């Protein structure tokens, strides 16, 4: 194809029907080695896509592109061959299949997904604080599933039970610091003043 494009460029590209083109010129234009250019040109000539009008002993040929594509000799179209089945194969095919498929083979049936119960905000957390906390989680691309919310509520209850910290103060601290999780407050956050000497 590259050799054919080079021939087209040297002929019709310069408004000429034919032109004297050497193998060296074709090799230089295409970047293909000279023996490979000769092989490609021979293939184009044998298929009558290009033709040689005049040739000399210096290796310069007057080449012409054959516009009449009805004259081109292309490879024969591939035809499907009839396949003859032997007696053994026809006997195997004629027998009905009685084998039952294994139950372990996956089918295309859709499995019903178990939906998690909806999340209900407990009474001890104000809606405004929860919405502000959710805005932080959305900005940080944290999980927004009801299960994740229930885990956060459980953690708030655990912090209240073990440390005695107010869940609202814990949420406010997470909102203020941009945290996606909740943590127990430090002593300085709870109002206890440490005496230093």
XYZ file of C-alpha atoms in Angstrom:
197
model
C 0.000 0.000 0.000
C 2.869 2.393 0.779
C 4.480 1.701 -2.591
C 1.143 2.215 -4.344
C 0.658 5.523 -2.503
C 4.136 6.611 -3.581
C 3.336 5.772 -7.220
C 0.081 7.738 -6.974
C 1.937 10.697 -5.454
C 4.593 10.717 -8.198
C 1.976 10.431 -10.990
C -1.453 11.876 -10.216
C 0.006 14.009 -7.418
C 1.811 15.967 -10.159
C -1.099 15.774 -12.677
C 0.651 13.067 -14.732
C -0.690 9.688 -15.830
C 2.751 8.064 -15.763
C 6.221 8.886 -14.512
C 9.707 7.401 -14.522
C 10.244 6.161 -10.966
C 13.268 4.216 -9.762
C 13.290 1.687 -6.920
C 15.581 4.051 -5.023
C 12.988 6.823 -5.213
C 10.230 4.498 -3.980
C 12.506 3.280 -1.187
C 13.291 6.847 -0.145
C 9.626 7.935 -0.243
C 8.313 4.968 1.737
C 11.245 4.274 4.059
C 11.153 0.618 3.018
C 14.297 -1.305 2.031
C 14.932 -1.570 -1.702
C 14.444 -5.395 -1.907
C 11.095 -5.084 -0.146
C 10.073 -2.262 -2.487
C 10.963 -4.499 -5.445
C 8.849 -7.307 -3.965
C 5.885 -4.964 -3.365
C 6.170 -3.511 -6.876
C 6.278 -7.022 -8.352
C 3.088 -7.843 -6.417
C 1.360 -4.684 -7.710
C 2.422 -5.514 -11.274
C 1.240 -9.127 -11.033
C -2.158 -7.972 -9.744
C -2.318 -5.401 -12.581
C -2.908 -2.549 -10.122
C 0.142 -0.814 -11.562
C 1.773 -1.359 -14.918
C 5.193 -0.753 -16.481
C 5.021 1.179 -19.732
C 8.730 1.302 -20.445
C 11.745 -0.148 -18.691
C 15.459 0.430 -19.093
C 18.609 -1.328 -17.873
C 19.325 1.343 -15.210
C 16.396 0.190 -13.060
C 14.214 3.194 -13.900
C 10.726 2.206 -14.977
C 7.930 4.341 -16.340
C 5.092 3.323 -14.061
C 1.385 3.914 -14.407
C -1.515 3.333 -12.039
C -4.256 1.208 -13.594
C -7.526 3.083 -13.004
C -9.594 0.326 -14.585
C -10.230 -1.774 -11.494
C -12.076 -4.430 -13.528
C -8.691 -5.526 -14.875
C -7.201 -6.002 -11.417
C -6.403 -9.602 -10.489
C -7.107 -9.918 -6.808
C -7.001 -13.046 -4.683
C -9.872 -15.429 -5.155
C -12.849 -14.961 -2.851
C -12.996 -17.434 -0.006
C -15.863 -19.884 -0.361
C -17.209 -22.009 2.425
C -16.433 -25.676 1.978
C -19.124 -28.216 2.690
C -18.214 -30.341 5.645
C -19.166 -33.983 5.423
C -19.946 -35.622 8.744
C -18.899 -39.176 9.343
C -21.333 -41.843 10.495
C -19.910 -41.755 13.998
C -20.448 -38.011 14.358
C -24.011 -38.214 12.978
C -24.837 -40.984 15.458
C -23.524 -38.889 18.344
C -25.527 -35.879 17.172
C -28.745 -37.864 16.720
C -28.761 -39.149 20.326
C -30.823 -37.005 22.717
C -28.954 -35.370 25.579
C -30.165 -36.785 28.873
C -27.509 -35.271 31.126
C -28.837 -32.837 33.712
C -26.802 -29.701 34.252
C -25.120 -29.315 37.584
C -26.777 -26.979 40.083
C -23.415 -25.325 40.671
C -23.414 -23.739 37.222
C -24.367 -20.083 37.602
C -27.525 -19.004 35.846
C -28.625 -15.631 34.616
C -31.361 -15.351 37.208
C -31.082 -12.177 39.177
C -30.578 -12.655 42.860
C -32.665 -10.408 45.035
C -30.554 -7.982 46.968
C -31.349 -7.606 50.615
C -31.952 -3.955 51.291
C -30.708 -2.565 54.547
C -33.309 -0.924 56.767
C -33.591 2.853 56.444
C -31.568 5.048 58.757
C -33.499 6.920 61.441
C -31.735 9.736 63.263
C -31.912 9.292 67.065
C -33.594 11.975 69.194
C -30.424 12.959 71.083
C -28.769 14.329 67.883
C -30.154 17.593 66.455
C -30.917 17.583 62.725
C -28.843 20.719 62.054
C -25.664 19.187 63.574
C -26.212 15.922 61.673
C -26.686 17.754 58.338
C -23.490 19.766 58.915
C -21.630 16.530 59.703
C -23.065 14.882 56.532
C -21.864 17.873 54.465
C -18.313 17.186 55.703
C -18.643 13.498 54.799
C -19.954 14.340 51.318
C -17.079 16.765 50.724
C -14.534 14.122 51.822
C -16.324 11.436 49.749
C -16.931 9.200 52.738
C -19.537 6.419 52.696
C -23.143 7.670 52.570
C -24.921 4.397 53.341
C -27.446 3.769 56.116
C -25.106 1.116 57.538
C -22.260 3.639 57.813
C -24.596 6.081 59.568
C -25.667 3.415 62.073
C -21.993 2.670 62.800
C -21.382 6.360 63.526
C -24.365 6.487 65.908
C -23.086 3.357 67.698
C -19.667 4.989 68.049
C -21.265 8.156 69.488
C -23.207 6.058 72.030
C -20.012 4.160 72.932
C -18.106 7.448 73.458
C -20.947 8.736 75.653
C -21.034 5.536 77.719
C -17.252 5.049 78.151
C -16.011 8.660 78.304
C -19.134 10.596 79.282
C -18.802 12.983 76.345
C -21.877 14.644 74.873
C -22.540 13.295 71.318
C -23.347 16.818 70.077
C -19.947 18.101 71.261
C -18.236 15.115 69.601
C -20.059 15.805 66.311
C -19.240 19.526 66.490
C -15.546 18.723 67.014
C -15.596 16.433 63.928
C -17.356 19.140 61.883
C -14.885 21.812 63.030
C -11.824 19.690 62.163
C -13.281 18.253 58.925
C -13.188 14.651 60.149
C -15.318 11.954 58.555
C -15.302 9.869 61.747
C -16.068 10.623 65.395
C -13.501 10.476 68.212
C -13.576 10.970 71.990
C -12.836 14.517 73.098
C -9.559 15.437 74.752
C -9.510 16.803 78.300
C -9.113 20.395 77.074
C -12.237 20.010 74.891
C -14.455 18.877 77.792
C -13.856 21.985 79.883
C -11.537 20.414 82.425
C -8.630 22.751 83.150
C -5.281 21.184 83.887
C -3.166 22.889 86.499
C 0.406 23.318 85.493
C 3.115 24.333 87.910
